[in-house]
Amino acid sequence: MKHAPFLIVETGQPVPSMRRYGGFPHWIRVAAGLEADETVVANVERGDPLPRREGFAGVIVSGSAAMVTDRADWSERSAGWLRDAAHEGVSLLGICYGHQLLAHALGGEVADNPAGRESGTVHIDLHPHAGEDPLFSGMPLKFAAHATHVQTVLRAPEGATVLARSEQDNCHAFRWRDRAWGVQFHPEFATHHMRGYVLARQEHLRQEGRCPATIARDVTAAPQARKLLRRFVRHARGLHSR
């Protein structure tokens, strides 16, 4: 049986040194266990139009070096599309920038993180009620994940449930109603992606009093975080087939 495809909303490109591994849609597709013909990519940063929402099992929104607070035209158009999709009950998963964009679209607040840049393998702490969440149930209450971001969701949208935090970020994951999720961490990152990002951001990290060599050395595998994409795919397919 042929599955309905997933739409990947591409909101940016990896840092130049990591583009030899492909773009974010490729990283997401591989981590999610999706075949090439099971995804449709819309590069909204480049100006691609977003398609009609009907016919997709779910939507995954990528990360980006852009800032949601810049309110770029392509970003605001995408936010409007995501807002409508969320209200229509489309299964959504926003990653990093996508997490922030979804929060913004639904009325949350996005801004620079007062705790500064978060970079490297971080420890995610799930709130106890995450045990009842379709994506996070059964996961350890503390697990490793890869993160690289300056902005954050300062206030989750009204009606959202905050599911996870880290030492530097109080909203690392949220669910809005029962079919839309945002995660600040990167479930699609493998260790080589994370180390590459630390290297690419090393001057910024030094300027902020951080040691890039130490952060890179502390990068470890994050298998629990990586499983989240496959969990989303399975859950969204189950909802779509009803």
PDB file of C-alpha atoms in Angstrom:
ATOM      1  CA  MET A   1       0.000   0.000   0.000  1.00  0.00           C
ATOM      2  CA  LYS A   2       1.354   3.405  -0.974  1.00  0.00           C
ATOM      3  CA  HIS A   3       1.528   5.841   1.927  1.00  0.00           C
ATOM      4  CA  ALA A   4       0.437   9.458   1.721  1.00  0.00           C
ATOM      5  CA  PRO A   5       3.551  11.662   1.517  1.00  0.00           C
ATOM      6  CA  PHE A   6       4.909  14.030   4.140  1.00  0.00           C
ATOM      7  CA  LEU A   7       5.516  17.680   3.300  1.00  0.00           C
ATOM      8  CA  ILE A   8       8.889  19.022   4.428  1.00  0.00           C
ATOM      9  CA  VAL A   9       8.896  22.810   4.688  1.00  0.00           C
ATOM     10  CA  GLU A  10      12.485  23.894   4.068  1.00  0.00           C
ATOM     11  CA  THR A  11      13.179  27.174   5.850  1.00  0.00           C
ATOM     12  CA  GLY A  12      16.961  27.383   5.422  1.00  0.00           C
ATOM     13  CA  GLN A  13      20.223  25.676   4.534  1.00  0.00           C
ATOM     14  CA  PRO A  14      22.850  24.024   6.742  1.00  0.00           C
ATOM     15  CA  VAL A  15      26.057  25.930   7.401  1.00  0.00           C
ATOM     16  CA  PRO A  16      28.274  25.787   4.273  1.00  0.00           C
ATOM     17  CA  SER A  17      30.734  23.276   5.736  1.00  0.00           C
ATOM     18  CA  MET A  18      27.935  20.745   6.263  1.00  0.00           C
ATOM     19  CA  ARG A  19      26.201  21.001   2.886  1.00  0.00           C
ATOM     20  CA  ARG A  20      28.253  18.101   1.519  1.00  0.00           C
ATOM     21  CA  TYR A  21      25.866  15.938   3.545  1.00  0.00           C
ATOM     22  CA  GLY A  22      22.838  17.415   1.761  1.00  0.00           C
ATOM     23  CA  GLY A  23      20.185  19.816   2.962  1.00  0.00           C
ATOM     24  CA  PHE A  24      17.873  19.673   5.963  1.00  0.00           C
ATOM     25  CA  PRO A  25      15.114  17.826   4.055  1.00  0.00           C
ATOM     26  CA  HIS A  26      17.548  14.994   3.317  1.00  0.00           C
ATOM     27  CA  TRP A  27      18.708  14.795   6.940  1.00  0.00           C
ATOM     28  CA  ILE A  28      15.088  14.797   8.133  1.00  0.00           C
ATOM     29  CA  ARG A  29      13.989  12.185   5.603  1.00  0.00           C
ATOM     30  CA  VAL A  30      16.803   9.795   6.522  1.00  0.00           C
ATOM     31  CA  ALA A  31      16.233  10.138  10.279  1.00  0.00           C
ATOM     32  CA  ALA A  32      12.476   9.722   9.793  1.00  0.00           C
ATOM     33  CA  GLY A  33      12.932   6.536   7.763  1.00  0.00           C
ATOM     34  CA  LEU A  34      11.121   7.987   4.748  1.00  0.00           C
ATOM     35  CA  GLU A  35      11.848   7.125   1.136  1.00  0.00           C
ATOM     36  CA  ALA A  36      12.412   9.921  -1.379  1.00  0.00           C
ATOM     37  CA  ASP A  37       9.002   9.336  -2.985  1.00  0.00           C
ATOM     38  CA  GLU A  38       7.339   9.629   0.438  1.00  0.00           C
ATOM     39  CA  THR A  39       8.249  13.308   0.806  1.00  0.00           C
ATOM     40  CA  VAL A  40       7.483  16.558  -0.976  1.00  0.00           C
ATOM     41  CA  VAL A  41       9.787  19.510  -0.278  1.00  0.00           C
ATOM     42  CA  ALA A  42       8.773  23.178  -0.427  1.00  0.00           C
ATOM     43  CA  ASN A  43      11.738  25.543  -0.057  1.00  0.00           C
ATOM     44  CA  VAL A  44       9.844  28.532   1.307  1.00  0.00           C
ATOM     45  CA  GLU A  45      13.005  30.548   1.991  1.00  0.00           C
ATOM     46  CA  ARG A  46      13.731  30.385  -1.747  1.00  0.00           C
ATOM     47  CA  GLY A  47      10.182  31.391  -2.559  1.00  0.00           C
ATOM     48  CA  ASP A  48       8.502  28.057  -3.277  1.00  0.00           C
ATOM     49  CA  PRO A  49       4.736  28.240  -2.745  1.00  0.00           C
ATOM     50  CA  LEU A  50       3.234  26.011  -0.095  1.00  0.00           C
ATOM     51  CA  PRO A  51       0.885  23.424  -1.603  1.00  0.00           C
ATOM     52  CA  ARG A  52      -2.675  22.616  -0.661  1.00  0.00           C
ATOM     53  CA  ARG A  53      -2.725  20.817   2.667  1.00  0.00           C
ATOM     54  CA  GLU A  54      -4.962  17.959   1.549  1.00  0.00           C
ATOM     55  CA  GLY A  55      -3.306  14.630   0.826  1.00  0.00           C
ATOM     56  CA  PHE A  56      -0.332  14.884   3.182  1.00  0.00           C
ATOM     57  CA  ALA A  57       0.040  12.522   6.128  1.00  0.00           C
ATOM     58  CA  GLY A  58       1.850  15.272   7.997  1.00  0.00           C
ATOM     59  CA  VAL A  59       4.130  18.291   7.770  1.00  0.00           C
ATOM     60  CA  ILE A  60       7.675  18.714   9.115  1.00  0.00           C
ATOM     61  CA  VAL A  61       9.193  22.209   9.285  1.00  0.00           C
ATOM     62  CA  SER A  62      12.998  22.410   9.184  1.00  0.00           C
ATOM     63  CA  GLY A  63      15.526  24.504  11.028  1.00  0.00           C
ATOM     64  CA  SER A  64      17.140  27.653   9.642  1.00  0.00           C
ATOM     65  CA  ALA A  65      19.767  30.263  10.387  1.00  0.00           C
ATOM     66  CA  ALA A  66      17.035  32.884   9.923  1.00  0.00           C
ATOM     67  CA  MET A  67      15.384  34.590  12.884  1.00  0.00           C
ATOM     68  CA  VAL A  68      11.618  34.397  13.357  1.00  0.00           C
ATOM     69  CA  THR A  69      11.708  37.904  14.868  1.00  0.00           C
ATOM     70  CA  ASP A  70      12.937  39.327  11.547  1.00  0.00           C
ATOM     71  CA  ARG A  71       9.415  38.657  10.209  1.00  0.00           C
ATOM     72  CA  ALA A  72      10.650  37.980   6.664  1.00  0.00           C
ATOM     73  CA  ASP A  73       7.836  37.846   4.095  1.00  0.00           C
ATOM     74  CA  TRP A  74       8.407  34.158   3.334  1.00  0.00           C
ATOM     75  CA  SER A  75       8.442  33.343   7.042  1.00  0.00           C
ATOM     76  CA  GLU A  76       5.237  35.225   7.822  1.00  0.00           C
ATOM     77  CA  ARG A  77       3.472  33.608   4.835  1.00  0.00           C
ATOM     78  CA  SER A  78       4.591  30.218   6.112  1.00  0.00           C
ATOM     79  CA  ALA A  79       3.382  31.077   9.612  1.00  0.00           C
ATOM     80  CA  GLY A  80      -0.058  31.871   8.241  1.00  0.00           C
ATOM     81  CA  TRP A  81      -0.145  28.577   6.348  1.00  0.00           C
ATOM     82  CA  LEU A  82       0.923  26.668   9.485  1.00  0.00           C
ATOM     83  CA  ARG A  83      -1.673  28.440  11.628  1.00  0.00           C
ATOM     84  CA  ASP A  84      -4.426  27.372   9.239  1.00  0.00           C
ATOM     85  CA  ALA A  85      -3.027  23.838   9.029  1.00  0.00           C
ATOM     86  CA  ALA A  86      -2.921  23.517  12.817  1.00  0.00           C
ATOM     87  CA  HIS A  87      -6.521  24.688  13.164  1.00  0.00           C
ATOM     88  CA  GLU A  88      -7.551  22.236  10.441  1.00  0.00           C
ATOM     89  CA  GLY A  89      -6.018  19.353  12.414  1.00  0.00           C
ATOM     90  CA  VAL A  90      -3.039  18.621  10.166  1.00  0.00           C
ATOM     91  CA  SER A  91      -0.258  16.693  11.952  1.00  0.00           C
ATOM     92  CA  LEU A  92       2.673  19.122  12.323  1.00  0.00           C
ATOM     93  CA  LEU A  93       6.213  18.900  13.681  1.00  0.00           C
ATOM     94  CA  GLY A  94       8.424  21.988  13.822  1.00  0.00           C
ATOM     95  CA  ILE A  95      12.172  21.607  14.392  1.00  0.00           C
ATOM     96  CA  CYS A  96      14.292  24.469  15.842  1.00  0.00           C
ATOM     97  CA  TYR A  97      13.280  27.400  13.603  1.00  0.00           C
ATOM     98  CA  GLY A  98      10.187  25.380  12.706  1.00  0.00           C
ATOM     99  CA  HIS A  99       9.390  25.015  16.426  1.00  0.00           C
ATOM    100  CA  GLN A 100       9.710  28.763  16.917  1.00  0.00           C
ATOM    101  CA  LEU A 101       7.755  29.547  13.737  1.00  0.00           C
ATOM    102  CA  LEU A 102       4.892  27.287  14.796  1.00  0.00           C
ATOM    103  CA  ALA A 103       4.809  28.884  18.240  1.00  0.00           C
ATOM    104  CA  HIS A 104       4.775  32.354  16.649  1.00  0.00           C
ATOM    105  CA  ALA A 105       2.061  31.316  14.199  1.00  0.00           C
ATOM    106  CA  LEU A 106      -0.188  30.173  17.039  1.00  0.00           C
ATOM    107  CA  GLY A 107       0.293  33.294  19.167  1.00  0.00           C
ATOM    108  CA  GLY A 108       3.330  32.407  21.271  1.00  0.00           C
ATOM    109  CA  GLU A 109       6.336  34.649  21.848  1.00  0.00           C
ATOM    110  CA  VAL A 110       9.752  34.111  20.246  1.00  0.00           C
ATOM    111  CA  ALA A 111      12.860  36.150  21.155  1.00  0.00           C
ATOM    112  CA  ASP A 112      16.574  35.853  21.866  1.00  0.00           C
ATOM    113  CA  ASN A 113      17.196  33.360  24.641  1.00  0.00           C
ATOM    114  CA  PRO A 114      18.138  35.294  27.815  1.00  0.00           C
ATOM    115  CA  ALA A 115      20.438  32.369  28.720  1.00  0.00           C
ATOM    116  CA  GLY A 116      22.405  32.828  25.483  1.00  0.00           C
ATOM    117  CA  ARG A 117      23.339  30.479  22.668  1.00  0.00           C
ATOM    118  CA  GLU A 118      22.677  26.791  23.292  1.00  0.00           C
ATOM    119  CA  SER A 119      25.078  24.549  21.399  1.00  0.00           C
ATOM    120  CA  GLY A 120      26.101  20.906  21.484  1.00  0.00           C
ATOM    121  CA  THR A 121      24.631  17.776  23.015  1.00  0.00           C
ATOM    122  CA  VAL A 122      22.298  18.896  25.789  1.00  0.00           C
ATOM    123  CA  HIS A 123      20.219  17.081  28.385  1.00  0.00           C
ATOM    124  CA  ILE A 124      16.479  17.297  27.818  1.00  0.00           C
ATOM    125  CA  ASP A 125      14.250  16.953  30.867  1.00  0.00           C
ATOM    126  CA  LEU A 126      10.703  15.821  30.157  1.00  0.00           C
ATOM    127  CA  HIS A 127       7.906  17.050  32.383  1.00  0.00           C
ATOM    128  CA  PRO A 128       6.013  14.173  34.012  1.00  0.00           C
ATOM    129  CA  HIS A 129       2.881  14.824  31.919  1.00  0.00           C
ATOM    130  CA  ALA A 130       4.943  14.125  28.768  1.00  0.00           C
ATOM    131  CA  GLY A 131       4.389  10.470  29.655  1.00  0.00           C
ATOM    132  CA  GLU A 132       0.849  10.891  28.315  1.00  0.00           C
ATOM    133  CA  ASP A 133       1.967  12.510  25.059  1.00  0.00           C
ATOM    134  CA  PRO A 134       1.691  10.438  21.841  1.00  0.00           C
ATOM    135  CA  LEU A 135       5.252  11.283  20.757  1.00  0.00           C
ATOM    136  CA  PHE A 136       7.068  11.325  24.095  1.00  0.00           C
ATOM    137  CA  SER A 137       5.334   8.556  26.045  1.00  0.00           C
ATOM    138  CA  GLY A 138       7.717   5.801  27.042  1.00  0.00           C
ATOM    139  CA  MET A 139      10.801   7.964  26.601  1.00  0.00           C
ATOM    140  CA  PRO A 140      13.250   8.451  29.498  1.00  0.00           C
ATOM    141  CA  LEU A 141      12.538  11.534  31.586  1.00  0.00           C
ATOM    142  CA  LYS A 142      16.082  12.704  30.751  1.00  0.00           C
ATOM    143  CA  PHE A 143      17.762  12.100  27.403  1.00  0.00           C
ATOM    144  CA  ALA A 144      20.463  13.583  25.176  1.00  0.00           C
ATOM    145  CA  ALA A 145      19.661  15.757  22.157  1.00  0.00           C
ATOM    146  CA  HIS A 146      21.571  18.023  19.781  1.00  0.00           C
ATOM    147  CA  ALA A 147      20.855  21.742  19.840  1.00  0.00           C
ATOM    148  CA  THR A 148      22.145  24.899  18.201  1.00  0.00           C
ATOM    149  CA  HIS A 149      20.100  28.083  18.522  1.00  0.00           C
ATOM    150  CA  VAL A 150      20.095  31.670  19.724  1.00  0.00           C
ATOM    151  CA  GLN A 151      16.360  32.367  19.789  1.00  0.00           C
ATOM    152  CA  THR A 152      13.780  30.471  21.791  1.00  0.00           C
ATOM    153  CA  VAL A 153      10.086  30.181  22.550  1.00  0.00           C
ATOM    154  CA  LEU A 154       9.769  32.479  25.559  1.00  0.00           C
ATOM    155  CA  ARG A 155       6.032  31.855  25.838  1.00  0.00           C
ATOM    156  CA  ALA A 156       4.237  28.876  24.343  1.00  0.00           C
ATOM    157  CA  PRO A 157       0.957  29.524  22.522  1.00  0.00           C
ATOM    158  CA  GLU A 158      -2.254  29.632  24.515  1.00  0.00           C
ATOM    159  CA  GLY A 159      -3.616  26.110  24.790  1.00  0.00           C
ATOM    160  CA  ALA A 160      -0.173  24.523  24.340  1.00  0.00           C
ATOM    161  CA  THR A 161       1.371  22.020  26.738  1.00  0.00           C
ATOM    162  CA  VAL A 162       5.091  22.482  27.402  1.00  0.00           C
ATOM    163  CA  LEU A 163       6.620  19.006  27.434  1.00  0.00           C
ATOM    164  CA  ALA A 164      10.355  19.467  27.969  1.00  0.00           C
ATOM    165  CA  ARG A 165      13.106  21.822  29.054  1.00  0.00           C
ATOM    166  CA  SER A 166      16.887  21.987  29.221  1.00  0.00           C
ATOM    167  CA  GLU A 167      19.250  23.855  31.505  1.00  0.00           C
ATOM    168  CA  GLN A 168      19.197  26.853  29.151  1.00  0.00           C
ATOM    169  CA  ASP A 169      15.728  26.634  27.627  1.00  0.00           C
ATOM    170  CA  ASN A 170      12.392  26.272  29.404  1.00  0.00           C
ATOM    171  CA  CYS A 171      10.473  25.295  26.268  1.00  0.00           C
ATOM    172  CA  HIS A 172      12.357  22.598  24.379  1.00  0.00           C
ATOM    173  CA  ALA A 173       9.150  20.913  23.258  1.00  0.00           C
ATOM    174  CA  PHE A 174       5.444  21.704  23.223  1.00  0.00           C
ATOM    175  CA  ARG A 175       2.240  20.233  21.885  1.00  0.00           C
ATOM    176  CA  TRP A 176      -0.629  22.416  20.715  1.00  0.00           C
ATOM    177  CA  ARG A 177      -3.985  20.677  20.935  1.00  0.00           C
ATOM    178  CA  ASP A 178      -3.454  17.081  19.850  1.00  0.00           C
ATOM    179  CA  ARG A 179      -1.722  17.168  16.455  1.00  0.00           C
ATOM    180  CA  ALA A 180       0.921  19.921  16.433  1.00  0.00           C
ATOM    181  CA  TRP A 181       4.360  19.691  18.061  1.00  0.00           C
ATOM    182  CA  GLY A 182       7.453  21.842  18.217  1.00  0.00           C
ATOM    183  CA  VAL A 183      10.906  20.715  19.363  1.00  0.00           C
ATOM    184  CA  GLN A 184      13.800  23.126  19.829  1.00  0.00           C
ATOM    185  CA  PHE A 185      16.400  20.361  19.537  1.00  0.00           C
ATOM    186  CA  HIS A 186      17.386  18.694  16.255  1.00  0.00           C
ATOM    187  CA  PRO A 187      16.201  15.072  16.108  1.00  0.00           C
ATOM    188  CA  GLU A 188      17.620  14.808  12.572  1.00  0.00           C
ATOM    189  CA  PHE A 189      21.200  15.584  13.685  1.00  0.00           C
ATOM    190  CA  ALA A 190      23.778  12.826  13.958  1.00  0.00           C
ATOM    191  CA  THR A 191      27.011  13.413  15.882  1.00  0.00           C
ATOM    192  CA  HIS A 192      28.909  14.601  12.766  1.00  0.00           C
ATOM    193  CA  HIS A 193      26.214  17.207  12.100  1.00  0.00           C
ATOM    194  CA  MET A 194      26.465  18.501  15.661  1.00  0.00           C
ATOM    195  CA  ARG A 195      30.262  18.648  15.712  1.00  0.00           C
ATOM    196  CA  GLY A 196      30.199  20.431  12.362  1.00  0.00           C
ATOM    197  CA  TYR A 197      27.870  23.069  13.749  1.00  0.00           C
ATOM    198  CA  VAL A 198      30.027  23.617  16.829  1.00  0.00           C
ATOM    199  CA  LEU A 199      33.044  24.121  14.550  1.00  0.00           C
ATOM    200  CA  ALA A 200      31.114  26.496  12.299  1.00  0.00           C
ATOM    201  CA  ARG A 201      29.978  28.565  15.301  1.00  0.00           C
ATOM    202  CA  GLN A 202      33.267  28.441  17.208  1.00  0.00           C
ATOM    203  CA  GLU A 203      34.012  32.177  16.983  1.00  0.00           C
ATOM    204  CA  HIS A 204      30.533  33.052  18.271  1.00  0.00           C
ATOM    205  CA  LEU A 205      30.970  30.554  21.103  1.00  0.00           C
ATOM    206  CA  ARG A 206      34.368  31.992  22.063  1.00  0.00           C
ATOM    207  CA  GLN A 207      32.966  35.506  22.066  1.00  0.00           C
ATOM    208  CA  GLU A 208      30.311  34.298  24.499  1.00  0.00           C
ATOM    209  CA  GLY A 209      32.933  32.774  26.814  1.00  0.00           C
ATOM    210  CA  ARG A 210      32.334  29.169  25.756  1.00  0.00           C
ATOM    211  CA  CYS A 211      34.982  26.615  24.760  1.00  0.00           C
ATOM    212  CA  PRO A 212      34.167  25.093  21.340  1.00  0.00           C
ATOM    213  CA  ALA A 213      36.712  22.287  21.824  1.00  0.00           C
ATOM    214  CA  THR A 214      35.034  21.191  25.047  1.00  0.00           C
ATOM    215  CA  ILE A 215      31.539  21.394  23.527  1.00  0.00           C
ATOM    216  CA  ALA A 216      32.678  19.365  20.493  1.00  0.00           C
ATOM    217  CA  ARG A 217      34.382  16.776  22.705  1.00  0.00           C
ATOM    218  CA  ASP A 218      31.186  16.363  24.740  1.00  0.00           C
ATOM    219  CA  VAL A 219      29.028  15.636  21.669  1.00  0.00           C
ATOM    220  CA  THR A 220      27.533  12.165  22.043  1.00  0.00           C
ATOM    221  CA  ALA A 221      24.971  10.066  20.202  1.00  0.00           C
ATOM    222  CA  ALA A 222      21.346  11.046  20.838  1.00  0.00           C
ATOM    223  CA  PRO A 223      19.324   7.963  19.875  1.00  0.00           C
ATOM    224  CA  GLN A 224      16.226   8.825  21.910  1.00  0.00           C
ATOM    225  CA  ALA A 225      15.924  12.257  20.315  1.00  0.00           C
ATOM    226  CA  ARG A 226      16.488  10.795  16.845  1.00  0.00           C
ATOM    227  CA  LYS A 227      13.628   8.318  17.343  1.00  0.00           C
ATOM    228  CA  LEU A 228      11.193  11.217  17.651  1.00  0.00           C
ATOM    229  CA  LEU A 229      10.964  11.693  13.876  1.00  0.00           C
ATOM    230  CA  ARG A 230       9.979   8.062  13.312  1.00  0.00           C
ATOM    231  CA  ARG A 231       7.497   8.320  16.163  1.00  0.00           C
ATOM    232  CA  PHE A 232       5.927  11.360  14.504  1.00  0.00           C
ATOM    233  CA  VAL A 233       5.739   9.586  11.134  1.00  0.00           C
ATOM    234  CA  ARG A 234       4.030   6.536  12.647  1.00  0.00           C
ATOM    235  CA  HIS A 235       1.609   8.632  14.687  1.00  0.00           C
ATOM    236  CA  ALA A 236       0.709  10.963  11.799  1.00  0.00           C
ATOM    237  CA  ARG A 237       0.163   8.022   9.437  1.00  0.00           C
ATOM    238  CA  GLY A 238      -2.112   6.396  11.986  1.00  0.00           C
ATOM    239  CA  LEU A 239      -4.204   9.556  12.296  1.00  0.00           C
ATOM    240  CA  HIS A 240      -4.304  10.072   8.522  1.00  0.00           C
ATOM    241  CA  SER A 241      -5.536   6.543   7.837  1.00  0.00           C
ATOM    242  CA  ARG A 242      -8.529   6.872  10.147  1.00  0.00           C
TER     243      ARG A 242
END
